[in-house]
Amino acid sequence: MSQAATELIRISGHAGTVPGAGLNREFQVCKLVDTTTCIGCKACEVACLEWNGYTFSETTFNNSYQTMPETAWNYWNLIKFNEHEREDGTLMLLMRKDQCMHCEDPGCLAACPAEAAIVQYANGIVDFQEANCIGCGYCMTGCPFNIPKFSPKARKVFKCTLCNDRVSVGLEPACIKACPTGCLHFGTKKEMKELAETRAEQLREHSGYREAGVYDPPGVGGTHVIYVLHDAKNPELYGGLPKNPQVPLMVRLWKHPLKWIGNFGIIFGVVGVFIHYLRYGPKVVEGDEDKGHGAKP
Amino acid sequence: MSREPYLLPNGRVLRYTFHERVVHWLTGVSYLYLLFTGLAFWSPWLFWIAVVLGGDTISRELHPWFGLVFIVGVSLMYKMWHRQMKETPSDKAWWAAIGHYIRNEDDQVPSADRFNPGQKLLFWGFFWNGILLLLSGLILWFPQYIPWNLRFLRLAAVFLHPVFALATIALFIIHVYMGTAMERGAFGSVIRGDVSRAWANKHHHTWYEQLLRDSAARK
Ligand code: HEM
Ligand code: SF4
Ligand code: SF4
């Protein structure tokens, strides 16, 4: 798992071939979040801050457990609380650990214009390289999960790294270590997917959650963070998890057809006027022989 | 330093006043910077331009500021030229003869006023696309302040900003070609300000006649 973190398979804003692509794809890493056993203790939030060296930010209070509305440039991991009313009128507190999903097909990377400001490793981790980031914020528009956040101080964008620094030396992410209930797991994508499916089946068959299922959205090619949900039919209930996330159509149109039409148009235009000159030449003014322009008014 | 074009005593014609030339180059230089830095972000194959122009981060920081300079230039241009850029009934005939104009069969092209209909198209194309570039550019400038539920604005801006830029690039290629290679004397007119009488008579006959009438009336 660790060696795969040195092999790049995608590079943002990159014109040539990608070193590492197709070298070795043995291990795809994955984080599994079982929302059904999360108790909302926020230990993972603290572990994330501690490992990444950030201090606590100011919190807000509006009569709920949600003391911060969304993740921030220096707060990459946030439990989203939703007080959900069931059909029978009873309360259910839905809690979901929100962070970068490490998409297989990352919209942030597709949108980024700067060479290697965002890279995807062969193990599936999508990582921002702030040294190369120009702070344009395109990634914020490309991401379907509202994850990359702009730092007004650094004028660059930050997000969860899936603890790439830990994973690359064979450790598991900090949040996983901190979870007291064992609702967070880390391993290969294959193992985690199996574990998640087993758990979902258990929920369906023994706990009465008929719609329980695994969230691994195919619209972005699957993700390297997957969830077990009590109600996989309504992921929106879990703090706005999109039902069918996709790299936005506008981003796709902009990066593909528009680029090619535009590039073709510009080349056509430049070549066109050149050929026009060869064919027709300049507009000659008869009797305008004096090349020495005189007066400066 | 006259504010109006007029016949110069040395037999030449003042086509663009000092004020007009300054505004033209304020707009032109800021546009060139916007074009080159914009193209750098447009394609990874052109990202090197940002490096040549002082660095990628600085290009990202300065591009929108130059956008504001560009818009000031466009506004000043609007102020000084919009009346002369108005469409007139005779423009139709000029467009009908555009094939002759392209093939340099200029004797078959209706005579033009101070600005010919092609120049008017250039002016209004830059004016309207300039406004649209400003609006979409402002969204691109501050994406962090556009809330998530208004994300469609950001998505529209990333797509449309380069669309508007491409529209100006199409006009710009023709403009530069005509101003430097095709219409000899035009480039000098926007640098030094003056053109020959023959030039004025050929390219902007209606305007030249008016200048002659005005100067006769002044005498
Ligand atoms: C009028 C005011 C303008 C503003 C406020 C503005 C702002 C922006 C901003 C904020 C960006 C994102 C990247 C960056 O910051 O550099 C951008 C990108 C860009 N701008 Fe502008 N801009 C303006 C005018 C123009 C003009 C006149 C052009 C003409 C060529 C232009 C061409 C581009 C291009 C090609 C891109 C890259 C689009 C892409 O990534 O596909 N901009 N602009
Ligand atoms: S702000 Fe985002 S899209 Fe822009 S260069 Fe940085 S990582 Fe890439
Ligand atoms: S969740 Fe957003 S930031 Fe994370 S990899 Fe996917 S598109 Fe990129």
Coordinates of C-alpha atoms and ligand atoms in Angstrom, one line a residue:
Chain A
M1 CA 0.0 0.0 0.0
S2 CA 2.8 2.4 0.9
Q3 CA 4.8 2.1 -2.2
A4 CA 1.8 2.9 -4.4
A5 CA 1.8 6.4 -2.9
T6 CA 4.9 7.3 -4.9
E7 CA 3.4 6.4 -8.3
L8 CA 1.4 9.3 -9.9
I9 CA -1.4 8.3 -12.2
R10 CA -3.0 11.8 -12.8
I11 CA -1.5 15.3 -12.7
S12 CA -3.5 18.5 -13.0
G13 CA -2.7 21.0 -15.8
H14 CA -0.2 18.6 -17.3
A15 CA 0.5 18.4 -21.0
G16 CA 2.6 15.2 -21.4
T17 CA 2.6 11.7 -20.2
V18 CA 2.2 10.8 -16.6
P19 CA 5.1 9.1 -14.9
G20 CA 3.9 6.1 -12.9
A21 CA 0.7 5.5 -14.8
G22 CA 0.0 1.8 -15.2
L23 CA 3.2 0.9 -13.3
N24 CA 1.7 -1.0 -10.5
R25 CA -1.9 -0.9 -9.3
E26 CA -1.9 -3.6 -6.7
F27 CA -3.3 -1.6 -3.8
Q28 CA -6.1 0.9 -3.9
V29 CA -6.6 2.3 -0.4
C30 CA -10.0 3.0 1.1
K31 CA -11.5 4.5 4.2
L32 CA -14.8 3.0 5.3
V33 CA -17.1 5.2 7.5
D34 CA -19.9 3.2 9.1
T35 CA -22.4 6.0 9.9
T36 CA -24.6 3.5 11.8
T37 CA -22.0 3.1 14.6
C38 CA -20.7 6.7 14.7
I39 CA -21.6 8.4 18.0
G40 CA -20.6 11.9 17.0
C41 CA -17.8 12.2 19.5
K42 CA -15.6 14.3 17.1
A43 CA -12.5 12.4 18.1
C44 CA -11.6 12.1 14.5
E45 CA -11.8 15.9 14.1
V46 CA -9.3 16.4 16.9
A47 CA -7.0 13.7 15.6
C48 CA -7.0 15.4 12.2
L49 CA -6.2 18.8 13.6
E50 CA -3.5 17.3 15.8
W51 CA -1.8 15.3 13.1
N52 CA -1.9 18.1 10.5
G53 CA -0.8 20.8 13.0
Y54 CA -3.9 23.1 12.9
T55 CA -5.4 24.8 15.9
F56 CA -9.1 24.9 16.7
S57 CA -11.2 27.4 14.8
E58 CA -14.0 29.5 16.3
T59 CA -17.2 27.5 16.7
T60 CA -20.8 28.6 16.2
F61 CA -23.8 27.6 18.3
N62 CA -27.3 27.3 16.9
N63 CA -29.0 24.7 19.2
S64 CA -27.5 21.7 17.6
Y65 CA -24.4 19.5 17.8
Q66 CA -23.2 21.2 14.6
T67 CA -20.7 23.6 16.0
M68 CA -19.2 24.4 12.6
P69 CA -21.2 24.6 9.4
E70 CA -18.8 23.1 7.0
T71 CA -15.2 22.0 6.6
A72 CA -12.6 24.8 6.3
W73 CA -9.1 25.2 4.8
N74 CA -7.7 24.4 8.2
Y75 CA -10.5 22.0 9.3
W76 CA -10.6 19.1 6.9
N77 CA -12.7 16.6 8.8
L78 CA -16.1 17.5 10.2
I79 CA -19.0 15.4 11.5
K80 CA -22.3 16.6 9.9
F81 CA -25.3 16.2 12.2
N82 CA -28.8 15.9 11.0
E83 CA -31.8 15.7 13.3
H84 CA -34.0 13.5 11.1
E85 CA -37.6 12.8 11.9
R86 CA -38.7 9.3 11.0
E87 CA -42.1 8.6 9.5
D88 CA -43.4 7.5 13.0
G89 CA -42.4 10.9 14.4
T90 CA -39.4 9.7 16.4
L91 CA -36.0 11.4 16.2
M92 CA -33.0 9.9 14.6
L93 CA -29.6 11.7 14.8
L94 CA -27.8 11.1 11.6
M95 CA -24.1 11.6 11.7
R96 CA -21.6 11.6 8.9
K97 CA -17.9 12.2 8.8
D98 CA -17.4 14.7 6.0
Q99 CA -14.1 15.0 4.3
C100 CA -12.5 14.6 0.8
M101 CA -13.9 11.5 -0.9
H102 CA -10.7 10.9 -2.9
C103 CA -12.7 10.3 -6.0
E104 CA -11.5 7.8 -8.6
D105 CA -12.4 10.5 -11.2
P106 CA -11.7 13.7 -9.3
G107 CA -13.5 16.9 -10.5
C108 CA -11.0 19.1 -8.6
L109 CA -8.1 17.7 -10.6
A110 CA -10.0 17.9 -13.9
A111 CA -10.6 21.6 -13.3
C112 CA -7.2 22.6 -12.1
P113 CA -5.0 24.6 -14.6
A114 CA -1.7 24.5 -12.6
E115 CA 0.7 21.8 -13.4
A116 CA 0.8 19.2 -10.6
A117 CA -1.1 21.3 -8.1
I118 CA -3.3 18.3 -7.7
V119 CA -2.1 14.7 -8.2
Q120 CA -3.6 11.3 -7.9
Y121 CA -1.5 8.5 -6.7
A122 CA -1.8 4.9 -7.8
N123 CA -3.2 4.0 -4.4
G124 CA -6.2 6.3 -5.1
I125 CA -5.2 9.2 -2.9
V126 CA -6.0 12.7 -4.5
D127 CA -3.5 15.1 -3.0
F128 CA -3.1 18.9 -3.3
Q129 CA 0.5 20.1 -3.7
E130 CA 0.2 23.6 -2.4
A131 CA 3.6 24.7 -3.7
N132 CA 2.3 24.4 -7.2
C133 CA -1.2 25.9 -6.5
I134 CA -1.9 29.3 -8.0
G135 CA -5.0 29.9 -5.9
C136 CA -7.5 30.2 -8.8
G137 CA -10.2 28.2 -7.0
Y138 CA -11.2 26.2 -10.1
C139 CA -11.0 23.0 -8.0
M140 CA -13.7 24.4 -5.7
T141 CA -16.0 24.6 -8.7
G142 CA -15.0 21.2 -10.0
C143 CA -15.5 19.2 -6.8
P144 CA -19.1 17.8 -6.4
F145 CA -18.6 17.5 -2.6
N146 CA -17.8 21.1 -1.6
I147 CA -14.4 20.0 -0.2
P148 CA -11.5 22.2 -1.4
K149 CA -11.3 25.4 0.7
F150 CA -9.5 28.7 0.0
S151 CA -7.1 30.0 2.6
P152 CA -7.2 33.8 2.6
K153 CA -3.8 33.8 4.3
A154 CA -1.9 31.4 2.1
R155 CA -4.1 32.3 -1.0
K156 CA -4.0 28.6 -1.8
V157 CA -6.5 25.8 -1.4
F158 CA -6.4 23.0 1.1
K159 CA -8.2 19.8 1.9
C160 CA -7.9 16.3 3.5
T161 CA -4.9 14.4 2.3
L162 CA -6.2 11.0 3.4
C163 CA -3.0 11.3 5.6
N164 CA -0.9 10.6 2.5
D165 CA 2.2 11.3 4.7
R166 CA 1.1 8.5 7.1
V167 CA -0.1 6.1 4.5
S168 CA 3.1 6.3 2.5
V169 CA 5.0 5.1 5.4
G170 CA 2.6 2.3 6.2
L171 CA 0.5 3.9 8.9
E172 CA -3.3 4.4 8.8
P173 CA -4.9 7.8 8.7
A174 CA -5.0 9.7 12.0
C175 CA -8.8 9.8 12.2
I176 CA -9.0 6.0 12.0
K177 CA -6.6 5.7 15.0
A178 CA -8.8 8.0 17.1
C179 CA -12.2 6.4 16.5
P180 CA -13.5 4.9 19.7
T181 CA -16.3 2.8 18.3
G182 CA -14.5 1.3 15.4
C183 CA -16.9 2.8 12.9
L184 CA -13.8 3.9 10.8
H185 CA -11.8 1.3 9.0
F186 CA -8.9 1.6 6.6
G187 CA -7.6 -1.0 4.1
T188 CA -7.6 -1.9 0.5
K189 CA -10.6 -0.8 -1.5
K190 CA -11.6 -4.5 -2.1
E191 CA -11.5 -5.4 1.6
M192 CA -13.4 -2.3 2.6
K193 CA -16.0 -2.8 0.0
E194 CA -16.6 -6.4 1.2
L195 CA -16.7 -5.3 4.8
A196 CA -19.2 -2.5 4.0
E197 CA -21.4 -4.8 2.0
T198 CA -21.4 -7.3 4.9
R199 CA -22.4 -4.6 7.3
A200 CA -25.1 -3.3 5.1
E201 CA -26.6 -6.8 4.7
Q202 CA -26.5 -7.2 8.5
L203 CA -28.4 -3.9 8.9
R204 CA -31.0 -5.0 6.3
E205 CA -31.5 -8.4 7.7
H206 CA -31.1 -8.1 11.4
S207 CA -31.7 -4.4 12.3
G208 CA -34.7 -3.6 10.2
Y209 CA -32.9 -0.9 8.1
R210 CA -34.4 -2.2 4.8
E211 CA -32.7 0.4 2.7
A212 CA -29.3 0.1 4.3
G213 CA -26.5 0.2 1.7
V214 CA -23.0 1.3 0.7
Y215 CA -22.2 4.7 -0.7
D216 CA -19.5 4.4 -3.4
P217 CA -20.9 6.7 -6.1
P218 CA -20.3 5.4 -9.6
G219 CA -20.7 8.9 -11.1
V220 CA -17.2 9.8 -10.0
G221 CA -15.9 6.3 -10.7
G222 CA -16.2 5.3 -7.1
T223 CA -14.5 6.9 -4.2
H224 CA -11.7 6.0 -1.8
V225 CA -13.8 7.0 1.1
I226 CA -17.0 4.9 1.3
Y227 CA -20.0 5.0 3.7
V228 CA -22.4 2.5 5.1
L229 CA -25.8 4.3 5.4
H230 CA -29.0 3.2 7.1
D231 CA -30.9 4.7 4.2
A232 CA -28.8 4.5 1.0
K233 CA -31.8 5.7 -1.0
N234 CA -31.6 9.1 0.6
P235 CA -27.9 10.1 1.1
E236 CA -29.0 13.8 1.1
L237 CA -30.2 13.2 4.7
Y238 CA -26.6 12.8 5.8
G239 CA -25.6 16.4 5.7
G240 CA -26.2 16.9 2.0
L241 CA -24.3 13.9 0.6
P242 CA -25.2 14.1 -3.1
K243 CA -27.3 11.3 -4.5
N244 CA -25.4 11.0 -7.8
P245 CA -22.3 13.1 -7.7
Q246 CA -20.6 13.7 -11.0
V247 CA -17.8 15.9 -12.3
P248 CA -20.0 18.9 -13.4
L249 CA -21.1 18.8 -17.0
M250 CA -19.9 22.4 -17.4
V251 CA -16.4 21.4 -16.3
R252 CA -16.4 18.6 -18.7
L253 CA -17.6 20.8 -21.6
W254 CA -15.1 23.5 -20.7
K255 CA -12.1 21.1 -20.5
H256 CA -12.9 19.1 -23.5
P257 CA -15.0 20.3 -26.5
L258 CA -14.5 24.0 -25.7
K259 CA -10.7 23.6 -25.4
W260 CA -10.5 21.9 -28.7
I261 CA -12.9 24.1 -30.6
G262 CA -11.2 27.1 -29.1
N263 CA -7.7 25.9 -30.0
F264 CA -8.7 25.0 -33.5
G265 CA -10.4 28.3 -33.9
I266 CA -7.4 30.3 -32.8
I267 CA -5.0 28.3 -35.1
F268 CA -7.5 28.6 -38.0
G269 CA -7.7 32.3 -37.4
V270 CA -4.0 33.0 -37.4
V271 CA -3.3 30.7 -40.3
G272 CA -6.3 32.2 -42.1
V273 CA -5.1 35.8 -42.0
F274 CA -1.6 34.7 -43.0
I275 CA -3.0 33.0 -46.1
H276 CA -5.2 36.0 -46.8
Y277 CA -2.0 38.1 -46.9
L278 CA -0.3 35.7 -49.2
R279 CA -3.2 35.7 -51.6
Y280 CA -4.4 39.3 -51.5
G281 CA -1.6 41.3 -49.9
P282 CA -2.0 44.7 -48.3
K283 CA -4.5 47.4 -49.3
V284 CA -2.3 49.7 -51.3
V285 CA -3.1 53.4 -51.4
E286 CA -2.3 54.9 -54.8
G287 CA -0.3 58.1 -54.5
D288 CA 0.7 57.3 -51.0
E289 CA 4.4 57.1 -51.6
D290 CA 5.7 59.3 -48.8
K291 CA 6.8 56.8 -46.1
G292 CA 8.2 59.5 -43.9
H293 CA 5.4 60.3 -41.5
G294 CA 5.9 63.8 -40.2
A295 CA 4.0 65.9 -37.9
K296 CA 3.5 65.1 -34.3
P297 CA 0.4 67.1 -33.3
Chain B
M1 CA -3.2 68.9 -28.9
S2 CA -6.5 69.0 -30.5
R3 CA -9.4 66.8 -29.3
E4 CA -10.9 66.5 -32.8
P5 CA -9.3 65.1 -36.0
Y6 CA -8.4 67.7 -38.5
L7 CA -6.3 68.5 -41.5
L8 CA -2.7 69.1 -40.6
P9 CA -0.8 72.0 -42.2
N10 CA 1.8 69.7 -43.7
G11 CA -0.7 68.0 -45.9
R12 CA -1.4 65.1 -43.6
V13 CA -4.6 64.3 -41.7
L14 CA -4.8 63.8 -37.9
R15 CA -6.7 60.6 -37.6
Y16 CA -6.4 59.9 -33.8
T17 CA -5.8 62.6 -31.2
F18 CA -3.3 62.1 -28.4
H19 CA -6.2 61.3 -26.0
E20 CA -7.6 58.6 -28.4
R21 CA -4.2 57.0 -28.8
V22 CA -3.6 56.8 -25.1
V23 CA -7.0 55.2 -24.5
H24 CA -6.4 52.8 -27.4
W25 CA -3.1 51.6 -25.9
L26 CA -4.3 51.5 -22.3
T27 CA -7.0 49.1 -23.5
G28 CA -4.6 47.3 -25.9
V29 CA -1.7 46.7 -23.5
S30 CA -4.0 45.5 -20.7
Y31 CA -5.8 43.3 -23.2
L32 CA -2.5 41.7 -24.3
Y33 CA -1.6 40.9 -20.7
L34 CA -5.1 39.4 -20.1
L35 CA -4.8 37.4 -23.3
F36 CA -1.4 35.9 -22.5
T37 CA -2.1 35.2 -18.9
G38 CA -5.6 33.9 -19.7
L39 CA -4.2 31.6 -22.4
A40 CA -1.7 30.2 -19.8
F41 CA -4.6 29.1 -17.6
W42 CA -6.6 27.9 -20.6
S43 CA -4.2 25.2 -21.6
P44 CA -1.4 23.2 -20.0
W45 CA 0.4 23.5 -23.3
L46 CA 0.5 27.3 -22.8
F47 CA 1.1 27.4 -19.0
W48 CA 4.7 28.4 -19.7
I49 CA 3.5 31.8 -20.7
A50 CA 2.6 32.5 -17.0
V51 CA 6.1 31.5 -16.0
V52 CA 7.6 33.8 -18.6
L53 CA 5.4 36.7 -17.4
G54 CA 6.7 36.5 -13.9
G55 CA 5.3 33.4 -12.4
D56 CA 2.0 31.5 -12.3
T57 CA 0.8 32.8 -8.9
I58 CA 1.5 36.4 -9.8
S59 CA -0.3 35.9 -13.1
R60 CA -3.3 34.7 -11.3
E61 CA -3.2 37.6 -8.9
L62 CA -2.7 40.2 -11.6
H63 CA -5.0 39.0 -14.3
P64 CA -8.2 40.3 -12.7
W65 CA -6.5 43.6 -11.8
F66 CA -5.5 44.1 -15.4
G67 CA -9.1 43.2 -16.2
L68 CA -10.2 46.3 -14.2
V69 CA -7.7 48.4 -16.2
F70 CA -9.0 46.9 -19.4
I71 CA -12.6 47.8 -18.4
V72 CA -11.6 51.4 -17.6
G73 CA -10.1 51.5 -21.1
V74 CA -13.2 50.1 -22.7
S75 CA -15.4 52.6 -20.8
L76 CA -13.3 55.5 -22.0
M77 CA -13.5 54.2 -25.5
Y78 CA -17.2 54.0 -25.2
K79 CA -17.3 57.6 -24.0
M80 CA -15.2 58.9 -26.9
W81 CA -16.4 56.7 -29.8
H82 CA -19.9 55.3 -29.2
R83 CA -21.6 58.0 -31.2
Q84 CA -19.3 57.5 -34.2
M85 CA -19.8 53.7 -33.9
K86 CA -23.6 53.8 -34.2
E87 CA -25.0 51.8 -37.0
T88 CA -26.1 53.8 -40.0
P89 CA -28.4 52.8 -42.9
S90 CA -25.5 52.7 -45.4
D91 CA -23.8 50.0 -43.3
K92 CA -25.9 47.3 -45.0
A93 CA -24.5 48.1 -48.4
W94 CA -20.9 47.9 -47.0
W95 CA -21.6 44.5 -45.6
A96 CA -23.1 43.4 -48.8
A97 CA -19.8 44.3 -50.5
I98 CA -17.7 42.5 -47.8
G99 CA -16.4 40.0 -50.4
H100 CA -14.9 42.9 -52.4
Y101 CA -13.4 44.4 -49.3
I102 CA -11.8 41.1 -48.5
R103 CA -10.4 40.7 -52.0
N104 CA -9.0 44.2 -51.9
E105 CA -11.4 45.3 -54.7
D106 CA -11.9 48.6 -52.8
D107 CA -13.3 50.6 -55.7
Q108 CA -16.4 48.4 -55.4
V109 CA -16.9 49.0 -51.7
P110 CA -19.2 51.8 -50.5
S111 CA -17.3 54.6 -48.9
A112 CA -16.8 54.6 -45.2
D113 CA -17.2 57.3 -42.6
R114 CA -14.7 57.7 -39.8
F115 CA -15.2 54.1 -38.8
N116 CA -16.3 51.5 -41.3
P117 CA -18.9 48.9 -40.4
G118 CA -16.2 46.3 -39.7
Q119 CA -14.6 48.6 -37.2
K120 CA -18.0 49.1 -35.6
L121 CA -18.4 45.4 -35.2
L122 CA -15.0 45.2 -33.6
F123 CA -15.9 48.0 -31.2
W124 CA -19.3 46.6 -30.1
G125 CA -17.9 43.1 -30.0
F126 CA -15.2 44.2 -27.6
F127 CA -17.6 46.4 -25.6
W128 CA -20.2 43.7 -25.0
N129 CA -17.8 40.9 -24.5
G130 CA -15.8 43.2 -22.2
I131 CA -18.8 43.6 -20.0
L132 CA -19.5 39.9 -20.0
L133 CA -15.8 39.1 -19.3
L134 CA -16.0 41.5 -16.3
L135 CA -19.1 39.8 -14.9
S136 CA -17.8 36.3 -15.3
G137 CA -14.3 37.3 -14.3
L138 CA -15.6 38.8 -11.0
I139 CA -17.1 35.4 -10.1
L140 CA -13.8 33.7 -11.0
W141 CA -12.0 36.2 -9.0
F142 CA -13.8 35.4 -5.7
P143 CA -15.2 31.8 -6.0
Q144 CA -14.8 31.4 -2.2
Y145 CA -17.6 34.0 -1.7
I146 CA -20.1 32.4 -4.0
P147 CA -22.1 30.1 -1.7
W148 CA -22.5 26.4 -2.5
N149 CA -26.2 26.7 -3.4
L150 CA -25.3 29.4 -6.0
R151 CA -22.6 27.1 -7.5
F152 CA -24.2 27.2 -10.9
L153 CA -22.8 30.8 -11.2
R154 CA -19.3 29.5 -10.7
L155 CA -19.9 26.7 -13.2
A156 CA -21.3 29.1 -15.7
A157 CA -18.4 31.5 -15.2
V158 CA -15.7 28.9 -15.8
F159 CA -17.3 27.9 -19.0
L160 CA -18.5 31.3 -20.3
H161 CA -15.4 33.4 -19.4
P162 CA -13.2 31.6 -22.0
V163 CA -16.1 31.6 -24.5
F164 CA -16.3 35.4 -24.3
A165 CA -12.5 35.6 -24.4
L166 CA -12.5 33.5 -27.6
A167 CA -15.0 35.9 -29.1
T168 CA -12.7 38.8 -28.5
I169 CA -9.7 36.7 -29.7
A170 CA -11.5 36.2 -33.1
L171 CA -12.0 39.9 -33.4
F172 CA -8.5 40.6 -32.1
I173 CA -6.7 38.4 -34.7
I174 CA -8.5 40.3 -37.5
H175 CA -7.9 43.6 -35.9
V176 CA -4.2 43.1 -35.4
Y177 CA -3.8 41.7 -38.9
M178 CA -5.6 44.6 -40.5
G179 CA -4.0 47.2 -38.3
T180 CA -0.4 46.1 -39.0
A181 CA -0.2 44.1 -42.2
M182 CA -3.2 44.7 -44.4
E183 CA -3.9 48.4 -44.0
R184 CA -0.6 50.1 -44.4
G185 CA -0.6 53.3 -42.5
A186 CA -3.2 52.3 -40.0
F187 CA -0.6 51.3 -37.3
G188 CA 1.1 54.6 -37.7
S189 CA -2.2 56.4 -37.2
V190 CA -2.7 55.0 -33.8
I191 CA 1.0 55.5 -32.8
R192 CA 1.8 58.9 -34.3
G193 CA -1.7 60.0 -35.0
D194 CA -1.6 61.0 -38.6
V195 CA -2.3 59.5 -42.0
S196 CA -1.8 60.7 -45.5
R197 CA -4.6 62.5 -47.4
A198 CA -4.6 59.6 -49.9
W199 CA -5.0 57.1 -47.1
A200 CA -7.9 59.0 -45.6
N201 CA -9.6 59.5 -48.9
K202 CA -9.3 55.8 -49.8
H203 CA -10.2 54.1 -46.5
H204 CA -12.6 56.6 -45.0
H205 CA -13.8 58.7 -47.9
T206 CA -17.0 60.0 -46.3
W207 CA -15.1 61.2 -43.3
Y208 CA -12.3 62.8 -45.4
E209 CA -14.9 64.7 -47.4
Q210 CA -16.4 66.0 -44.2
L211 CA -13.0 67.1 -43.0
L212 CA -12.4 69.0 -46.2
R213 CA -15.8 70.7 -45.9
D214 CA -15.2 71.6 -42.3
S215 CA -11.8 73.1 -43.0
A216 CA -13.2 75.0 -45.9
A217 CA -16.0 76.3 -43.7
R218 CA -13.4 77.4 -41.0
K219 CA -11.4 79.5 -43.5
Ligands
HEM1 C1 -12.7 42.3 -17.6 C2 -12.2 41.8 -16.5 C3 -11.7 40.4 -16.3 C4 -11.6 39.8 -15.1 C5 -12.1 40.4 -13.8 C6 -11.0 38.5 -15.3 C7 -10.8 37.6 -14.3 C8 -10.4 36.3 -14.5 C9 -10.1 35.4 -13.5 C10 -10.3 35.7 -12.0 C11 -9.7 34.2 -14.0 C12 -9.3 33.0 -13.3 C13 -7.8 32.8 -13.3 C14 -7.0 34.0 -12.9 O1 -7.3 34.6 -11.9 O2 -6.1 34.4 -13.7 C15 -9.7 34.4 -15.5 C16 -9.3 33.5 -16.4 C17 -9.2 33.7 -17.8 N1 -9.4 35.0 -18.4 FE1 -10.1 36.6 -17.5 N2 -10.7 38.4 -16.6 C18 -11.1 39.5 -17.3 C19 -10.9 39.8 -18.6 C20 -10.4 38.9 -19.6 C21 -10.1 39.2 -21.0 C22 -10.3 40.6 -21.6 C23 -9.6 38.1 -21.5 C24 -9.3 38.0 -23.0 C25 -8.5 37.2 -23.6 C26 -9.6 37.1 -20.5 C27 -9.2 35.8 -20.7 C28 -9.2 34.8 -19.7 C29 -8.9 33.4 -20.0 C30 -8.6 32.8 -21.4 C31 -8.9 32.7 -18.8 C32 -8.7 31.2 -18.5 C33 -9.9 30.5 -18.7 C34 -9.7 29.0 -18.6 O3 -9.0 28.6 -17.6 O4 -10.1 28.2 -19.4 N3 -10.0 37.6 -19.3 N4 -10.1 35.7 -15.7
SF4_2 S1 -6.8 26.7 -6.5 FE1 -7.3 24.5 -7.0 S2 -7.6 24.5 -9.2 FE2 -6.4 26.4 -8.7 S3 -4.3 25.8 -8.9 FE3 -4.8 25.5 -6.7 S4 -5.4 23.4 -6.6 FE4 -5.4 23.9 -8.8
SF4_3 S1 -14.1 15.0 -3.0 FE1 -13.7 16.8 -4.2 S2 -11.7 17.4 -3.5 FE2 -11.9 15.3 -2.9 S3 -11.1 14.1 -4.7 FE3 -13.3 14.3 -5.0 S4 -13.5 16.2 -6.3 FE4 -11.4 16.2 -5.4

